[in-house]
Short mmCIF file of C-alpha atoms in Angstrom, two decimals:
data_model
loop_
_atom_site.label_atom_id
_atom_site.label_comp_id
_atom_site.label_asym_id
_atom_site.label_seq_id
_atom_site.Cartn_x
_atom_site.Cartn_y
_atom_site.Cartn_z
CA UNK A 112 0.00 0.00 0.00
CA UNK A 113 1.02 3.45 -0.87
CA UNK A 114 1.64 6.31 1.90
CA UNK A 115 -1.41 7.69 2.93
CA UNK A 116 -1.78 11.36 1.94
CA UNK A 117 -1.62 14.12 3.89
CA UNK A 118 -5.88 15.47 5.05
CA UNK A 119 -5.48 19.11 2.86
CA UNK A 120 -5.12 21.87 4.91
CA UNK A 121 -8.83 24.25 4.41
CA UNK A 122 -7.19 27.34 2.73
CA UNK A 123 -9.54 29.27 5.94
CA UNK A 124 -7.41 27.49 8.07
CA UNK A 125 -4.71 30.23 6.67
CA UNK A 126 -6.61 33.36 7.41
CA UNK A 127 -5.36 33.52 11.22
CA UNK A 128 -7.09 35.03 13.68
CA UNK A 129 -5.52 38.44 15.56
CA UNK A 130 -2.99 37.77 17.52
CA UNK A 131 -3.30 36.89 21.00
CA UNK A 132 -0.29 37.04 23.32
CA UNK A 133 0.93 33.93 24.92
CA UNK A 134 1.62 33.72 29.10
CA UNK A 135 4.72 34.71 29.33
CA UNK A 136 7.60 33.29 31.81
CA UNK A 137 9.98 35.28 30.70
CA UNK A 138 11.30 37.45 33.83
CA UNK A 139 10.75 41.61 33.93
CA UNK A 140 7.87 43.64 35.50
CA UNK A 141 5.41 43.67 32.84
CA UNK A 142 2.78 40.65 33.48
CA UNK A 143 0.26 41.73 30.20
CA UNK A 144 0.71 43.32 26.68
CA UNK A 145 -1.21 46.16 25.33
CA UNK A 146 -3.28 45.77 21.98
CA UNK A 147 -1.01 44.77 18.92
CA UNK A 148 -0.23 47.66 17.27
CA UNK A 149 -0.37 47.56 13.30
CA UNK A 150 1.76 45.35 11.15
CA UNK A 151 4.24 46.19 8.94
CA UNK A 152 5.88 43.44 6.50
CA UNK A 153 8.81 45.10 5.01
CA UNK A 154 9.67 42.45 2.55
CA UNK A 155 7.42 39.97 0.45
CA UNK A 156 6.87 38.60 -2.84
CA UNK A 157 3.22 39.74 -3.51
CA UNK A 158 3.22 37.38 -6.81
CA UNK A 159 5.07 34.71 -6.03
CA UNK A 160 2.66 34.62 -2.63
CA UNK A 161 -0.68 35.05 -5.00
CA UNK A 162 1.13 32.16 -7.53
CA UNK A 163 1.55 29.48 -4.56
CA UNK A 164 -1.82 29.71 -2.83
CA UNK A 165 -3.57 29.39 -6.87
CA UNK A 166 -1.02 25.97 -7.55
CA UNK A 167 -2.00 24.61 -3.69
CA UNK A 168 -5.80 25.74 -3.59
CA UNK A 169 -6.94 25.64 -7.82
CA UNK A 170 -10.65 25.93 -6.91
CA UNK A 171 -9.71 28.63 -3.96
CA UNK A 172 -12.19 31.31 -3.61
CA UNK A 173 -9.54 34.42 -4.36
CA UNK A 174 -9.22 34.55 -7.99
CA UNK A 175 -7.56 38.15 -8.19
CA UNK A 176 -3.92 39.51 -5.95
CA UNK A 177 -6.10 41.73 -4.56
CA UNK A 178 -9.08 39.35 -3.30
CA UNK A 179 -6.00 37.62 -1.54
CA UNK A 180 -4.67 40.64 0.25
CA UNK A 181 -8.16 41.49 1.34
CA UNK A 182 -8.72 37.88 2.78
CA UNK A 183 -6.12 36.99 4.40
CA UNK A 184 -4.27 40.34 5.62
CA UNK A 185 -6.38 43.58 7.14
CA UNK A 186 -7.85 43.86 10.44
CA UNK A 187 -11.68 43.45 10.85
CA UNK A 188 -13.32 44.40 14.08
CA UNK A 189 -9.73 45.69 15.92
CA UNK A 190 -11.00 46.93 19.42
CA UNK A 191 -8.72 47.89 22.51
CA UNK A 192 -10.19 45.54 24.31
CA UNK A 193 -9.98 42.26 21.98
CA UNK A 194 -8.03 41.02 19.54
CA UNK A 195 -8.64 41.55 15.60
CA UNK A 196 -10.88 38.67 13.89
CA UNK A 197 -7.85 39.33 10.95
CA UNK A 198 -4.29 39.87 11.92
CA UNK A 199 -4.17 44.21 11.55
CA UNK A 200 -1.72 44.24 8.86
CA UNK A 201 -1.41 47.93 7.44
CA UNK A 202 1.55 47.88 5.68
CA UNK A 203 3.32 46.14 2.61
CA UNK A 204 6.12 45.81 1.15
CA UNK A 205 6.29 44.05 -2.38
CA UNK A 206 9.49 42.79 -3.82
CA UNK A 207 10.24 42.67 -7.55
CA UNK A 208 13.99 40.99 -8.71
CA UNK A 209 13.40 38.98 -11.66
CA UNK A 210 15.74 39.98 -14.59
CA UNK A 211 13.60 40.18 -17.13
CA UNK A 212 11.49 42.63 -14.99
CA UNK A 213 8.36 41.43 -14.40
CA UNK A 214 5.42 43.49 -16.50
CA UNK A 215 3.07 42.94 -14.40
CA UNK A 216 4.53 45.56 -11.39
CA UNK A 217 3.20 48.95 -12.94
CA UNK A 218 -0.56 47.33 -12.94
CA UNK A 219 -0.04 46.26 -9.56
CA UNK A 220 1.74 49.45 -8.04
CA UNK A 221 -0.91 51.69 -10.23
CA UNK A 222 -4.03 49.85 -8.79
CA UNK A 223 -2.27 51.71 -5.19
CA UNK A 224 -1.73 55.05 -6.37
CA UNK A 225 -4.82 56.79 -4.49
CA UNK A 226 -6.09 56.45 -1.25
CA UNK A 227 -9.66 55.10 -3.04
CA UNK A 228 -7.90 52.67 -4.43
CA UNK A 229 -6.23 51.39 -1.55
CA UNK A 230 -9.08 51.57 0.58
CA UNK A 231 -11.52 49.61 -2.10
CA UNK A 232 -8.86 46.84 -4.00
CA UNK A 233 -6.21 46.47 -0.98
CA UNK A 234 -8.67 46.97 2.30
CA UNK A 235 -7.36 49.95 3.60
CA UNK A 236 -3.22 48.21 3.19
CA UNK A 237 -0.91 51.17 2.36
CA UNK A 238 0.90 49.16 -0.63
CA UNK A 239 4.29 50.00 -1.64
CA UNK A 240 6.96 48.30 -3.56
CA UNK A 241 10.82 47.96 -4.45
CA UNK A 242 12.61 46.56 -7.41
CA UNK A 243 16.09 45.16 -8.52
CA UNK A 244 17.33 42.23 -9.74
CA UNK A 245 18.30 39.27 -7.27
CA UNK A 246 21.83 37.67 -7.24
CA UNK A 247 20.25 34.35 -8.97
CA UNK A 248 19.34 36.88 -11.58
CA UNK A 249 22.69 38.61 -12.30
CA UNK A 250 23.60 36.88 -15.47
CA UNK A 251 20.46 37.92 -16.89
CA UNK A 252 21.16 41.67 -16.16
CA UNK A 253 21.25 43.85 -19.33
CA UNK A 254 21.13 47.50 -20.13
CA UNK A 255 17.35 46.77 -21.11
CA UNK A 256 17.10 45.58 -17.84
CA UNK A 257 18.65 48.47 -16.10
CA UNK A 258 16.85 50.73 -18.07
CA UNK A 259 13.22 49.00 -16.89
CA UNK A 260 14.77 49.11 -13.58
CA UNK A 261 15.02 53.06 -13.42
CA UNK A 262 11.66 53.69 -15.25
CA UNK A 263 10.02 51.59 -12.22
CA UNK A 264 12.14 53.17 -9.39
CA UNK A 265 10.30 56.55 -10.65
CA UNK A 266 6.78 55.06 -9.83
CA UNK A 267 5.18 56.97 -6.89
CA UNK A 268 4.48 53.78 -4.96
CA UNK A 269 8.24 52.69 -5.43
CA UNK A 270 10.71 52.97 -1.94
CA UNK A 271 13.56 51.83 -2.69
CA UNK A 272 15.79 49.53 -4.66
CA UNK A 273 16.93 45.73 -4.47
CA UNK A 274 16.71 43.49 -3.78
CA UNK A 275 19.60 43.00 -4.81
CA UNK A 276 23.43 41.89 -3.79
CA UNK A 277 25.22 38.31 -3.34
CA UNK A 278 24.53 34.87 -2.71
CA UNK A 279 27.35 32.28 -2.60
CA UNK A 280 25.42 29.70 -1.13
CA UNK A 281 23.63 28.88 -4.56
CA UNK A 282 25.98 30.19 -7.23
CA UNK A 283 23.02 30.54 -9.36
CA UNK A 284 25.00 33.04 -11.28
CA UNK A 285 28.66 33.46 -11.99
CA UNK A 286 30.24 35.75 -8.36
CA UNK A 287 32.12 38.10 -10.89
CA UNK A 288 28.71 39.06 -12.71
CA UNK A 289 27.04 39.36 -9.10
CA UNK A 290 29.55 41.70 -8.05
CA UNK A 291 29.76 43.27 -11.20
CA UNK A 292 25.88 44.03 -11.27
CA UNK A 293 25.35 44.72 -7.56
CA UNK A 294 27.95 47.91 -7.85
CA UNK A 295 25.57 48.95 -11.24
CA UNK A 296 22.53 48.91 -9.29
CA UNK A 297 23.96 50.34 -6.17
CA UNK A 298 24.81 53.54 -8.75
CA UNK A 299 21.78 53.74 -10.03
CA UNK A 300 20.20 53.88 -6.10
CA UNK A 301 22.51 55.91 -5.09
CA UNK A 302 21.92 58.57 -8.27
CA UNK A 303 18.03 58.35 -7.35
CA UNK A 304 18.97 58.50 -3.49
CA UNK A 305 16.76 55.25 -3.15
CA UNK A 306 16.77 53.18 0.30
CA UNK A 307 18.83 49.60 -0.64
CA UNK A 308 17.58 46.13 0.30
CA UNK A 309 20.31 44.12 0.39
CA UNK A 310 20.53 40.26 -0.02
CA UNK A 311 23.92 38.89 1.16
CA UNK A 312 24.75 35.11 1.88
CA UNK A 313 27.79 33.29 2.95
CA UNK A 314 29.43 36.06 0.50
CA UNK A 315 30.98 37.89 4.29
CA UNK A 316 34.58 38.73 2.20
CA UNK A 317 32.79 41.13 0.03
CA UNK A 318 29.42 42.46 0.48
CA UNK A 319 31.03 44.84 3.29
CA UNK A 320 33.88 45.74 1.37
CA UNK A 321 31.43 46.39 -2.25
CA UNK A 322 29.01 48.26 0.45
CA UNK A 323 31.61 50.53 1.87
CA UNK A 324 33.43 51.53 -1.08
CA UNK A 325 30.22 52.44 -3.45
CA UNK A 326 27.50 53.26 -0.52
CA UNK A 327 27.88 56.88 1.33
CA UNK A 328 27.88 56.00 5.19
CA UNK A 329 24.50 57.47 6.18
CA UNK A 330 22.18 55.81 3.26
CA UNK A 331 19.50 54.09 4.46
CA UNK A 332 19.80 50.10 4.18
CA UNK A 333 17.70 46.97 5.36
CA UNK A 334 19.94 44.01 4.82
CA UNK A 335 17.15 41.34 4.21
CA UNK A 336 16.63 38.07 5.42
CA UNK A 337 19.80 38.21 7.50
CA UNK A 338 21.58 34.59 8.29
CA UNK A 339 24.85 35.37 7.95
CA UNK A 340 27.72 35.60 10.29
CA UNK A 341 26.91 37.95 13.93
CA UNK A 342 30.10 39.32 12.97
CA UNK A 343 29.25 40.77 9.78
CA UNK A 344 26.05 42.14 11.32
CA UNK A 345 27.97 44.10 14.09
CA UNK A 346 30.52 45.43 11.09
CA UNK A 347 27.87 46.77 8.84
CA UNK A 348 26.03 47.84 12.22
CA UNK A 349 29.12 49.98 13.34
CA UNK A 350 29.65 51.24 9.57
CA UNK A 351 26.20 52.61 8.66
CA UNK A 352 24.68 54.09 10.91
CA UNK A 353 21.10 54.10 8.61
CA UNK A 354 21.26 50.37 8.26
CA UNK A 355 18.95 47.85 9.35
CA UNK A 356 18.83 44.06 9.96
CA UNK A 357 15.68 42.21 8.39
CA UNK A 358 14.15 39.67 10.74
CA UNK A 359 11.82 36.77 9.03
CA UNK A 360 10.80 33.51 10.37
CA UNK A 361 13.88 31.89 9.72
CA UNK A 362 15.03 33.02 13.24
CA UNK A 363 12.42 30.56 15.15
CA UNK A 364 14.46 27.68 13.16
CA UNK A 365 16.77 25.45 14.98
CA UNK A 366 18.91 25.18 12.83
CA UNK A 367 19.59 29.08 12.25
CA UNK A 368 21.71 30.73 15.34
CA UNK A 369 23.54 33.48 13.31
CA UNK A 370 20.17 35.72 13.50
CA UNK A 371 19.31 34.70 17.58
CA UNK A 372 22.90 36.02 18.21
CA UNK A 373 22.61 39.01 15.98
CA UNK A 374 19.70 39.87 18.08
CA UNK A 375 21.26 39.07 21.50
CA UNK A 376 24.37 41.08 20.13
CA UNK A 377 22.03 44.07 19.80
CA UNK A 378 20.76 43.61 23.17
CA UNK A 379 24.03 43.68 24.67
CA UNK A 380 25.68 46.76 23.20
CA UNK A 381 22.67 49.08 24.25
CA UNK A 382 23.11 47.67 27.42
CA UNK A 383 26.75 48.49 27.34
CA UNK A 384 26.03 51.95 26.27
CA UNK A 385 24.25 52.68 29.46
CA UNK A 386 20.70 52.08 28.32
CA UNK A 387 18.16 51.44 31.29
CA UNK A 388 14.64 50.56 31.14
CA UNK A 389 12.48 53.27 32.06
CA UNK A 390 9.32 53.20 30.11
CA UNK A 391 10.05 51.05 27.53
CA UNK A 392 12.67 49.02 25.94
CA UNK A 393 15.33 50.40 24.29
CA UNK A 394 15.19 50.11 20.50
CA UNK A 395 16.72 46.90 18.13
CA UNK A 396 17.88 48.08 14.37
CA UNK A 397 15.79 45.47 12.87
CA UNK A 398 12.52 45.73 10.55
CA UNK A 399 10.37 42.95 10.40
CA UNK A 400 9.72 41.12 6.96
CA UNK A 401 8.04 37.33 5.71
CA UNK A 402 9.87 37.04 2.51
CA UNK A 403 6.72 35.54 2.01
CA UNK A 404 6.03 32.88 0.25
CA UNK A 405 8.82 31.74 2.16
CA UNK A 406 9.77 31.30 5.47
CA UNK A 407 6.55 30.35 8.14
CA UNK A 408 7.49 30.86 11.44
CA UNK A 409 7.97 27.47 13.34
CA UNK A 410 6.95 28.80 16.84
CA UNK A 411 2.87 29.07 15.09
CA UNK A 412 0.39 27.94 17.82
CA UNK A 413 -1.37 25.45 15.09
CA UNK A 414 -4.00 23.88 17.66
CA UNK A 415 -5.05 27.11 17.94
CA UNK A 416 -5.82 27.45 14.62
CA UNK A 417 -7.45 24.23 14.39
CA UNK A 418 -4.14 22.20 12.87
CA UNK A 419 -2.37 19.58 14.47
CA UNK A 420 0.93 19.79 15.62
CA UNK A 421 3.64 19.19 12.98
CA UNK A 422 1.47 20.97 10.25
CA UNK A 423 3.32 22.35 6.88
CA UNK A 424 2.16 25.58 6.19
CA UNK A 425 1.47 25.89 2.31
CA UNK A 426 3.08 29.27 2.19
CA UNK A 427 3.51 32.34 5.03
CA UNK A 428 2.25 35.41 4.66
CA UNK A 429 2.34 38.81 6.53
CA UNK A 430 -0.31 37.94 9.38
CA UNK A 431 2.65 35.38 10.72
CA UNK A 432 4.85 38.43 11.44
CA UNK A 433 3.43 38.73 15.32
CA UNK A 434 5.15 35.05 15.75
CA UNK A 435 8.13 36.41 14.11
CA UNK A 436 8.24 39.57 16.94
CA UNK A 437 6.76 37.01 19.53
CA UNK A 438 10.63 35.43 19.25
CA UNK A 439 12.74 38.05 18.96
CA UNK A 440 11.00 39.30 22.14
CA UNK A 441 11.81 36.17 24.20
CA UNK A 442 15.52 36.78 22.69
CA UNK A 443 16.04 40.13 23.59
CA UNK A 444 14.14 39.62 26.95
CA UNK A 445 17.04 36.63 27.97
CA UNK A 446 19.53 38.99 27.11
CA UNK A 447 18.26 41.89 28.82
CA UNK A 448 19.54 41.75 32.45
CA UNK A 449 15.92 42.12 33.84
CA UNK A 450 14.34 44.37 30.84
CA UNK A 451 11.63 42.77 29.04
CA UNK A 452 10.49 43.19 25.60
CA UNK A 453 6.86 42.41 24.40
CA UNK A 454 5.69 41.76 20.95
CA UNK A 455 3.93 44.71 21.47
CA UNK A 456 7.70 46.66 21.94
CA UNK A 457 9.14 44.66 19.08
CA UNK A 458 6.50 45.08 16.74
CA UNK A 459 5.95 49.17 17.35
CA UNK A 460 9.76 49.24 17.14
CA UNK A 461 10.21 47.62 13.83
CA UNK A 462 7.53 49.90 12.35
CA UNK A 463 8.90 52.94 13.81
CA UNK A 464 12.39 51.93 11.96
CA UNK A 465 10.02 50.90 8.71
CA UNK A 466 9.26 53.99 8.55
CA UNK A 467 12.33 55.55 9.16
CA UNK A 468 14.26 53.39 6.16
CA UNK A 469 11.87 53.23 3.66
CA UNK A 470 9.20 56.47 4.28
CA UNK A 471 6.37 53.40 5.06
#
């Protein structure tokens, strides 16, 4: 007999509920968390996200990107007193980095130009988007695509540029032509004084160096996705003083460290700087991000959602991002000496800094 498959996960099951903070025992003097404030998801792949639910639910009821974001991502019934029905997501950031670019981004980023717009086809999400061409892409980089890439950067709705950089992990494209292309697209930001999202892997020996020499010191950067050494965080921490470390759900993984220890680093040096808690935490350079469809958070209360434990996720999505905070706030709370961060804290501090790097 053949394996038995898997019972289909209901594609409701994926519109979670708002989230509700878990009892703590982590130590510090606060014993409850206010209301969640709003969500910001500073990195995604609005397409690739849409793409993946179609292939896993083909008779699923959201036939358009926008029925999607309206399902599964604003807040419905918010209250200060109870949680959202929906998590209270107000904020997106959509990633482009295909080489070809991808036509379909000026529909998408013109369908958020007003607020009517936003308010009838996205739910009220403030939709904005950046573009560049990934390190897997580099050998398909061409003055064509350069040029696309700087008529999109000029769109209203566009903050920023990337992502873009180096990935020696895969080697999907030659590491002379990364190089080569991430120093033409870090011109071209530069020229247009656009915010940088940076992708970097296992490439430590030269995406600080590249950075340094062709980046001025205070430009604003959100180093995505970050899984690399805590050493190179602390360098490019030091360096640029704008620069910010992209948190996803990778960092609830066991078998990722690097980004727990970034965090914990973090912790530390305000600490060592003096800081004291007096009515809040202090501050983390981090933005929170999915790089949905990628990347679920492994710490999701699933039998709370009406899964079993164990549960694969078909994809993750912005409403995961509390989870996400819900971590990095046990982190930075067992490296506090006796300060404790909420995901309340975590969550208000990443959008304060979302706003800060990319105008959001």
């Amino acid at each position: 007999m053949g394996k038995k498959k898997p019972t289909a996960i209901p594609e409701e099951a994926l519109v979670l509920p708002g989230y509700t903070p878990a009892a703590s025992t982590a130590p510090g003097p606060n014993t409850s968390e206010p209301p969640v404030p709003p969500i910001v998801d500073t990195h995604g792949h609005l397409i690739s996200t849409f793409s993946t639910y179609r292939a896993k639910y083909p008779d699923g009821k959201h036939l358009t990107i926008h029925d999607f974001v309206r399902a599964f991502y604003p807040s419905i019934g918010t209250t200060t007193s109870s949680p959202a029905t929906k998590p209270n997501v107000t904020t997106l950031v959509d990633v482009y980095c295909e080489a070809p670019i991808l036509s379909e981004w000026k529909e998408i980023a013109d369908s958020a130009l007003s607020s009517d717009q936003r308010a009838e086809l996205w739910g009220g999400i403030e939709y904005y988007f950046v573009i560049g061409v990934h390190p897997h892409n580099a050998k398909n980089y061409t003055d064509q695509v350069e040029r696309d890439l700087l008529e999109a950067a000029a769109h209203p709705r566009c903050v920023g540029m990337g992502e873009m950089g180096l990935d020696y992990h895969y080697d999907n494209s030659p590491r002379e032509i990364q190089r080569g292309v991430l120093i033409r697209q870090l011109k071209c930001a530069i020229a247009l004084h656009k915010p940088l999202t940076i992708h970097t892997r296992e490439a430590d020996e030269d995406i600080l160096p590249i950075l340094k020499e062709h980046v001025p010191k205070d430009h604003r950067i959100h180093v995505h996705c970050f899984t690399d050494s805590p050493e190179l965080a602390s360098s490019l921490l030091e360096h640029f003083p704008n620069l910010y470390i992209g948190i996803t759900g990778v960092v609830t993984y066991a078998t990722n460290l690097n980004t727990t220890k970034v965090i914990q680093n973090m912790v530390a040096d305000r600490l060592s700087k003096g800081v004291t808690l007096e009515t809040k935490p202090p501050s983390l350079r981090i933005v929170l991000e999915t790089d949905a469809p990628y990347m679920t958070p492994s710490n999701l209360p699933l039998q709370s959602f009406g899964l079993k434990p164990g549960t694969r996720l078909p994809f993750c999505h912005s409403g995961m991002i509390p989870w996400t905070a819900q971590y990095v706030a046990e982190v930075a709370t067992q490296a506090g000496g006796g300060i404790r961060w909420t995901t309340h804290d975590v969550l208000q501090i990443a959008a304060d800094n979302a706003r800060r790097m990319y105008g959001v």
